[in-house]
Short mmCIF file of C-alpha atoms (C1' of nucleotides) in Angstrom, two decimals:
data_model
loop_
_atom_site.label_atom_id
_atom_site.label_comp_id
_atom_site.label_asym_id
_atom_site.label_seq_id
_atom_site.Cartn_x
_atom_site.Cartn_y
_atom_site.Cartn_z
CA MET X 114 140.35 113.68 82.68
CA GLN X 115 138.84 110.39 84.14
CA ARG X 116 139.73 109.73 87.88
CA TRP X 117 140.11 106.10 88.92
CA ASP X 118 139.37 104.60 92.35
CA GLY X 119 142.67 102.67 92.38
CA TYR X 120 140.75 99.40 91.67
CA GLY X 121 140.34 100.04 87.87
CA SER X 122 137.02 101.99 87.90
CA PRO X 123 136.04 105.57 87.41
CA TRP X 124 135.23 107.17 90.69
CA TRP X 125 131.38 106.97 90.39
CA HIS X 126 131.05 103.39 89.77
CA GLY X 127 131.01 102.61 93.43
CA ARG X 128 127.96 105.04 93.93
CA PHE X 129 126.19 103.34 91.19
CA ARG X 130 126.76 99.88 92.44
CA GLY X 131 125.84 100.83 96.05
CA CYS X 132 122.41 102.02 94.82
CA GLY X 133 121.97 98.97 92.65
CA TYR X 134 122.08 100.89 89.30
CA ARG X 135 123.70 99.57 86.33
CA ILE X 136 126.67 101.02 84.66
CA THR X 137 125.74 101.43 81.06
CA VAL X 138 127.11 103.03 77.97
CA PRO X 139 124.80 106.00 77.83
CA ARG X 140 125.37 106.63 81.52
CA ARG X 141 129.17 106.50 81.01
CA ILE X 142 128.99 108.89 78.05
CA ILE X 143 126.75 111.35 79.82
CA LEU X 144 128.96 111.55 82.94
CA ASP X 145 131.86 111.89 80.63
CA VAL X 146 130.34 114.79 78.72
CA LEU X 147 129.43 116.58 82.02
CA SER X 148 132.78 116.06 83.49
CA LYS X 149 134.65 117.73 80.39
CA THR X 150 132.69 120.89 80.26
CA SER X 151 132.63 123.92 82.47
CA GLU X 152 129.36 125.21 80.83
CA HIS X 153 125.91 125.18 82.04
CA LEU X 154 124.52 122.46 79.65
CA SER X 155 120.71 121.96 79.01
CA ALA X 156 119.35 118.33 78.50
CA GLU X 157 119.36 119.14 74.80
CA ASP X 158 122.93 120.38 75.01
CA VAL X 159 123.97 117.13 76.82
CA TYR X 160 121.99 115.17 74.15
CA VAL X 161 123.97 116.85 71.21
CA ALA X 162 127.35 116.37 72.78
CA VAL X 163 126.42 112.61 73.59
CA HIS X 164 125.15 112.13 70.17
CA LYS X 165 128.41 113.16 68.58
CA ILE X 166 130.20 110.33 70.54
CA TYR X 167 127.52 107.67 70.34
CA PRO X 168 124.58 108.35 68.04
CA ASN X 169 122.41 105.59 69.47
CA VAL X 170 121.57 107.48 72.72
CA GLY X 171 118.16 108.85 72.80
CA LEU X 172 116.95 112.20 74.24
CA THR X 173 114.78 110.26 76.63
CA THR X 174 117.76 108.46 78.08
CA VAL X 175 119.54 111.68 78.68
CA TYR X 176 116.61 113.16 80.53
CA ARG X 177 116.34 110.00 82.59
CA THR X 178 119.93 109.80 83.45
CA LEU X 179 120.29 113.47 84.20
CA GLU X 180 117.25 113.13 86.55
CA LEU X 181 118.97 109.99 88.21
CA LEU X 182 122.17 111.89 88.72
CA VAL X 183 120.40 114.70 90.31
CA GLN X 184 118.62 112.32 92.58
CA MET X 185 121.94 110.76 93.60
CA GLY X 186 123.43 114.15 94.25
CA LEU X 187 126.07 113.73 91.59
CA VAL X 188 124.69 116.55 89.52
CA PHE X 189 123.01 119.96 90.38
CA ARG X 190 119.97 121.21 88.33
CA PHE X 191 119.80 124.94 87.81
CA ASP X 192 117.23 127.39 86.56
CA PHE X 193 118.47 130.55 85.06
CA GLY X 194 115.02 131.98 84.11
CA ASP X 195 114.77 130.79 80.46
CA ARG X 196 112.52 127.89 81.18
CA LYS X 197 114.71 124.99 80.76
CA ALA X 198 116.97 123.33 83.17
CA ARG X 199 120.80 123.40 83.32
CA TYR X 200 122.97 120.70 84.61
CA GLU X 201 126.37 120.69 86.25
CA LEU X 202 128.49 117.89 87.71
CA ALA X 203 128.35 118.49 91.60
CA MET X 204 132.05 117.49 92.14
CA GLY X 205 134.34 116.12 89.39
CA PRO X 206 137.84 115.01 88.75
CA LYS X 207 138.99 118.57 89.65
CA GLY X 208 137.49 118.13 93.08
CA MET X 209 134.81 120.30 94.80
CA ARG X 210 133.26 122.67 92.18
CA HIS X 211 130.78 124.47 94.32
CA HIS X 212 130.28 128.03 93.15
CA HIS X 213 127.64 130.52 92.75
CA HIS X 214 126.13 132.30 89.79
CA LEU X 215 125.89 135.80 88.45
CA VAL X 216 123.13 135.96 85.84
CA CYS X 217 122.47 138.60 83.27
CA THR X 218 118.75 139.18 83.05
CA ASP X 219 119.06 140.56 79.50
CA CYS X 220 121.14 138.26 77.62
CA GLY X 221 121.08 135.33 79.87
CA ARG X 222 124.90 135.10 80.27
CA VAL X 223 125.92 133.26 83.36
CA VAL X 224 129.13 133.73 85.21
CA ASP X 225 130.36 131.29 87.74
CA TYR X 226 132.23 132.78 90.76
CA THR X 227 134.05 131.42 93.75
CA ASP X 228 135.90 134.50 94.82
CA PHE X 229 133.89 135.55 97.85
CA LEU X 230 133.35 131.99 98.79
CA ASP X 231 135.55 132.04 101.93
CA GLU X 232 133.94 135.07 103.32
CA GLU X 233 130.59 133.66 102.44
CA LYS X 234 131.17 130.22 103.54
CA GLU X 235 131.39 130.90 107.25
CA LEU X 236 128.32 132.99 107.35
CA LEU X 237 126.36 130.46 105.23
CA SER X 238 127.26 127.63 107.45
CA ARG X 239 126.28 129.62 110.47
CA THR X 240 123.02 130.47 108.77
CA GLU X 241 122.57 126.81 107.89
CA VAL X 242 122.87 125.73 111.44
CA GLY X 243 120.48 128.36 112.61
CA LEU X 244 117.86 127.60 110.04
CA ALA X 245 118.31 123.90 110.55
CA GLU X 246 117.43 124.23 114.32
CA LYS X 247 114.77 126.85 114.08
CA TYR X 248 112.84 125.14 111.32
CA ASN X 249 113.85 121.56 111.85
CA PHE X 250 115.36 120.94 108.58
CA THR X 251 118.34 118.82 107.53
CA ILE X 252 119.96 121.19 105.19
CA SER X 253 122.16 119.65 102.49
CA ASN X 254 122.53 122.40 99.86
CA HIS X 255 122.00 125.89 98.98
CA LEU X 256 121.69 128.13 95.89
CA ILE X 257 122.93 131.66 95.56
CA GLN X 258 122.41 133.79 92.51
CA PHE X 259 122.78 137.43 91.74
CA TYR X 260 120.79 138.99 88.93
CA GLY X 261 121.73 142.02 86.97
CA LEU X 262 122.87 143.39 83.57
CA CYS X 263 126.34 142.56 82.30
CA ASP X 264 128.54 145.27 80.77
CA LYS X 265 127.27 144.78 77.22
CA CYS X 266 123.58 144.76 78.10
CA ARG X 267 123.91 147.81 80.26
CA VAL X 268 125.35 149.88 77.32
CA LYS X 269 122.39 148.75 75.11
CA LYS X 270 119.88 150.38 77.24
CA MET R 19 94.02 144.94 103.70
CA GLN R 20 94.14 147.43 100.83
CA ARG R 21 96.32 150.46 101.27
CA TRP R 22 95.48 153.74 99.82
CA ASP R 23 97.61 156.64 98.49
CA GLY R 24 95.66 159.31 100.34
CA TYR R 25 94.03 160.30 97.12
CA GLY R 26 91.35 157.54 96.95
CA SER R 27 93.36 154.84 95.06
CA PRO R 28 95.24 151.77 96.01
CA TRP R 29 99.10 152.15 96.30
CA TRP R 30 99.84 150.52 92.93
CA HIS R 31 97.59 152.68 90.80
CA GLY R 32 100.33 155.37 90.38
CA ARG R 33 102.87 152.81 89.26
CA PHE R 34 100.42 151.72 86.45
CA ARG R 35 99.46 155.08 85.38
CA GLY R 36 103.06 156.12 85.16
CA CYS R 37 103.85 153.30 82.75
CA GLY R 38 100.69 153.91 80.71
CA TYR R 39 98.99 150.65 81.83
CA ARG R 40 95.44 150.40 82.33
CA ILE R 41 93.86 149.43 85.59
CA THR R 42 91.44 146.63 84.78
CA VAL R 43 89.22 144.41 86.60
CA PRO R 44 91.47 141.24 86.12
CA ARG R 45 94.59 143.18 87.22
CA ARG R 46 92.77 144.49 90.35
CA ILE R 47 91.83 141.00 91.23
CA ILE R 48 95.16 139.43 90.48
CA LEU R 49 96.89 141.96 92.69
CA ASP R 50 94.30 141.60 95.37
CA VAL R 51 94.89 137.72 95.51
CA LEU R 52 98.55 138.21 95.59
CA SER R 53 98.44 140.67 98.39
CA LYS R 54 96.02 138.59 100.55
CA THR R 55 98.25 135.31 100.65
CA SER R 56 101.59 134.38 102.17
CA GLU R 57 101.95 131.36 99.94
CA HIS R 58 103.92 130.76 96.90
CA LEU R 59 101.23 130.66 94.22
CA SER R 60 101.82 129.26 90.76
CA ALA R 61 100.07 130.83 87.72
CA GLU R 62 97.32 128.01 87.94
CA ASP R 63 96.91 128.72 91.68
CA VAL R 64 96.33 132.45 90.96
CA TYR R 65 93.93 131.55 88.19
CA VAL R 66 91.89 129.26 90.57
CA ALA R 67 91.75 132.00 93.22
CA VAL R 68 90.93 134.70 90.76
CA HIS R 69 88.23 132.58 89.12
CA LYS R 70 86.45 132.18 92.44
CA ILE R 71 86.09 135.97 92.80
CA TYR R 72 85.37 136.63 89.08
CA PRO R 73 84.88 133.59 86.86
CA ASN R 74 85.30 135.54 83.56
CA VAL R 75 89.05 135.91 83.90
CA GLY R 76 91.11 133.76 81.64
CA LEU R 77 94.23 131.72 82.35
CA THR R 78 95.93 133.71 79.47
CA THR R 79 95.28 137.04 81.24
CA VAL R 80 96.59 135.61 84.43
CA TYR R 81 99.89 134.75 82.72
CA ARG R 82 100.11 137.91 80.92
CA THR R 83 99.42 140.03 84.17
CA LEU R 84 101.94 137.94 86.22
CA GLU R 85 104.60 138.60 83.49
CA LEU R 86 103.69 142.35 83.49
CA LEU R 87 103.96 142.61 87.34
CA VAL R 88 107.27 140.93 87.29
CA GLN R 89 108.50 143.28 84.51
CA MET R 90 107.45 146.10 86.66
CA GLY R 91 109.23 144.85 89.73
CA LEU R 92 106.10 144.51 91.75
CA VAL R 93 106.09 140.78 91.79
CA PHE R 94 109.05 138.35 92.09
CA ARG R 95 109.11 134.99 90.24
CA PHE R 96 110.52 131.82 91.81
CA ASP R 97 111.54 128.46 90.83
CA PHE R 98 111.48 125.72 93.51
CA GLY R 99 112.49 122.88 91.41
CA ASP R 100 109.13 121.47 90.23
CA ARG R 101 109.06 123.11 86.84
CA LYS R 102 106.52 125.71 87.26
CA ALA R 103 106.95 129.41 88.31
CA ARG R 104 105.87 130.79 91.77
CA TYR R 105 104.83 134.24 92.26
CA GLU R 106 105.02 136.51 95.24
CA LEU R 107 104.30 140.22 95.71
CA ALA R 108 107.59 142.06 96.03
CA MET R 109 106.23 144.52 98.51
CA GLY R 110 102.77 144.87 99.90
CA PRO R 111 100.57 146.63 102.39
CA LYS R 112 102.80 145.07 105.19
CA GLY R 113 105.70 146.82 103.65
CA MET R 114 108.97 145.19 102.41
CA ARG R 115 108.67 141.49 102.18
CA HIS R 116 112.13 140.53 101.14
CA HIS R 117 113.02 137.10 102.42
CA HIS R 118 114.99 133.79 101.52
CA HIS R 119 113.57 130.29 101.07
CA LEU R 120 114.08 126.89 102.73
CA VAL R 121 112.88 124.20 100.29
CA CYS R 122 112.19 120.70 101.26
CA THR R 123 113.48 118.54 98.38
CA ASP R 124 111.11 115.61 99.33
CA CYS R 125 107.70 117.24 99.73
CA GLY R 126 108.41 120.64 98.26
CA ARG R 127 107.34 122.69 101.26
CA VAL R 128 108.75 126.15 101.19
CA VAL R 129 109.48 128.07 104.29
CA ASP R 130 110.19 131.84 104.23
CA TYR R 131 112.75 133.24 106.59
CA THR R 132 113.96 136.63 107.48
CA ASP R 133 115.70 135.84 110.65
CA PHE R 134 119.25 135.80 109.55
CA LEU R 135 118.82 138.72 107.27
CA ASP R 136 120.51 141.28 109.20
CA GLU R 137 123.80 139.40 109.36
CA GLU R 138 123.30 138.42 105.76
CA LYS R 139 122.51 141.69 104.58
CA GLU R 140 125.86 143.25 105.25
CA LEU R 141 127.98 140.41 103.52
CA LEU R 142 125.56 140.33 100.72
CA SER R 143 125.85 143.98 99.79
CA ARG R 144 129.79 143.76 100.28
CA THR R 145 129.62 140.67 97.85
CA GLU R 146 127.41 142.44 95.47
CA VAL R 147 129.81 145.40 95.29
CA GLY R 148 132.80 143.11 94.78
CA LEU R 149 131.11 141.13 92.04
CA ALA R 150 129.84 144.12 90.31
CA GLU R 151 133.29 145.56 90.12
CA LYS R 152 134.97 142.34 89.13
CA TYR R 153 132.51 141.20 86.43
CA ASN R 154 131.16 144.43 85.48
CA PHE R 155 127.69 143.75 86.31
CA THR R 156 125.03 146.09 87.54
CA ILE R 157 123.26 143.96 90.14
CA SER R 158 119.77 144.52 90.87
CA ASN R 159 118.67 141.37 92.83
CA HIS R 160 119.65 138.10 94.39
CA LEU R 161 118.23 134.73 95.18
CA ILE R 162 119.05 132.67 98.13
CA GLN R 163 117.63 129.24 98.76
CA PHE R 164 118.58 126.36 101.15
CA TYR R 165 117.62 122.86 100.24
CA GLY R 166 117.06 119.83 102.50
CA LEU R 167 114.55 117.61 104.26
CA CYS R 168 111.87 119.08 106.53
CA ASP R 169 111.18 117.11 109.84
CA LYS R 170 108.37 115.00 108.41
CA CYS R 171 110.26 113.94 105.41
CA ARG R 172 113.43 113.12 107.36
CA VAL R 173 111.42 110.63 109.49
CA LYS R 174 110.00 109.01 106.42
CA LYS R 175 113.39 107.82 105.28
"C1'" DA B 53 77.31 162.00 78.48
"C1'" DA B 54 78.46 159.91 73.95
"C1'" DA B 55 81.81 158.77 70.63
"C1'" DT B 56 86.35 157.38 69.71
"C1'" DT B 57 90.66 155.29 70.28
"C1'" DT B 58 93.53 151.49 71.26
"C1'" DA B 59 95.25 148.58 75.10
"C1'" DA B 60 93.56 144.54 77.27
"C1'" DT B 61 90.93 140.40 77.16
"C1'" DG B 62 89.37 135.51 76.41
"C1'" DA B 63 89.28 131.33 73.58
"C1'" DA B 64 91.60 128.44 70.80
"C1'" DA B 65 95.64 126.93 68.67
"C1'" DG B 66 100.42 126.43 69.07
"C1'" DC B 67 104.90 125.41 71.16
"C1'" DA B 68 108.84 123.69 73.76
"C1'" DA B 69 110.64 121.00 77.50
"C1'" DT B 70 109.95 117.15 79.67
"C1'" DT B 71 107.47 112.61 80.89
"C1'" DT B 72 105.21 108.34 80.05
"C1'" DT B 73 104.27 104.20 77.63
"C1'" DC B 74 105.75 99.87 75.74
"C1'" DA B 75 108.10 96.54 73.09
"C1'" DT B 76 113.15 95.71 72.71
"C1'" DT B 77 118.12 95.32 74.44
"C1'" DA B 78 121.77 94.41 77.24
"C1'" DA B 79 123.83 94.59 82.16
"C1'" DA B 80 124.63 91.60 85.77
"C1'" DA B 81 123.36 87.45 88.38
"C1'" DA B 82 122.80 82.55 88.29
"C1'" DT C 53 125.70 80.16 78.83
"C1'" DT C 54 121.32 81.06 80.36
"C1'" DT C 55 118.31 83.86 83.05
"C1'" DT C 56 116.53 87.83 85.12
"C1'" DT C 57 115.11 92.48 85.06
"C1'" DA C 58 116.83 97.17 84.81
"C1'" DA C 59 117.71 100.29 81.17
"C1'" DT C 60 116.74 101.73 76.53
"C1'" DG C 61 114.80 104.17 72.30
"C1'" DA C 62 110.97 105.81 69.66
"C1'" DA C 63 106.66 107.55 69.51
"C1'" DA C 64 102.91 109.43 71.92
"C1'" DA C 65 101.34 112.22 75.65
"C1'" DT C 66 101.43 115.87 78.94
"C1'" DT C 67 102.50 120.18 81.04
"C1'" DG C 68 103.37 124.95 81.56
"C1'" DC C 69 103.27 128.71 78.99
"C1'" DT C 70 102.89 131.78 74.62
"C1'" DT C 71 100.71 133.51 70.46
"C1'" DT C 72 97.04 134.66 67.48
"C1'" DC C 73 93.10 137.18 66.46
"C1'" DA C 74 88.55 138.83 66.92
"C1'" DT C 75 86.04 141.05 70.71
"C1'" DT C 76 85.58 144.14 74.86
"C1'" DA C 77 86.11 147.75 77.74
"C1'" DA C 78 89.41 151.64 79.93
"C1'" DA C 79 90.55 156.09 79.21
"C1'" DT C 80 90.69 159.93 76.23
"C1'" DT C 81 88.29 163.22 73.31
"C1'" DT C 82 84.33 165.40 71.87
#
DNA sequence: AAATTTAATGAAAGCAATTTTCATTAAAAA
DNA sequence: TTTTTAATGAAAATTGCTTTCATTAAATTT
């Protein structure tokens, strides 16, 4: 599951070194947890998972590390409407993971989709270029989410 | 600035009546504040603005009313990454206001854009149909945000 | 227009997610 | 191995928001 850079270190060690950040046990474990799930974990979720592996890690460190990873662009932070942040590895051993979300506004279920990405991609990059020019922004990322009712919740109503 | 329904009431009175909700002074003022700004107000912002007009309105009522308006579909709630909700009138006197956002990840500035909407719209609705079929969702809304650095923040780095 | 009903309100207390503080620990540099 | 200083964990603090409950005021009935 872990990918190596060919010099005996996981892929993200270089990024850390480059920024002057230390490679610590808690950081190693948090990244490991994130790289092994395909779910949308909250800070609490990460804490629980990390805690199972190494019970000494505190919740504070989880929050701090997630924040750091978001700053570095290694992790994305999402908001699905319940008021707690969700975290996902931006890219991982499996390669690029970019996807969009389909959120059920009733039960909160989140589906990742990549299916229409090819069609979307072209328009998105054109839009990005246009927006960047018009508003003088350097665009580095985007977020697309669709909201609605999943099959189960539709029936309930 | 206020639009009337031709029978002597602002446009939203009918919606309220239909749902059995009362038309009260705080609600009137909150809707008035929202209809007169083009900014992305937090609950606190709304509270401050409302307070200037009518100091008796409490923060609790502001939260409750905003929630009600979101439920009714009269107001949209957004999240721009600082962890507080922002509110915008869904449609107003000026007609439909649907737009997307361009968010500066450094200073938090938010630009609304509608420019590329025509091109986007068609792809979006195709995507919606496809997703709805594939994942068995009834899609009612979507969110598109681009993230990057605005001109000022790019220079600072 | 007055009385009645009940939804809406405001103040205070409560809550959950996240952040800050600060003394201690452990990476990494010397 | 020693030194430096970034990172950590526990506890306290903060923030954005929600709940509770006694009071007020819309809207309905008289």
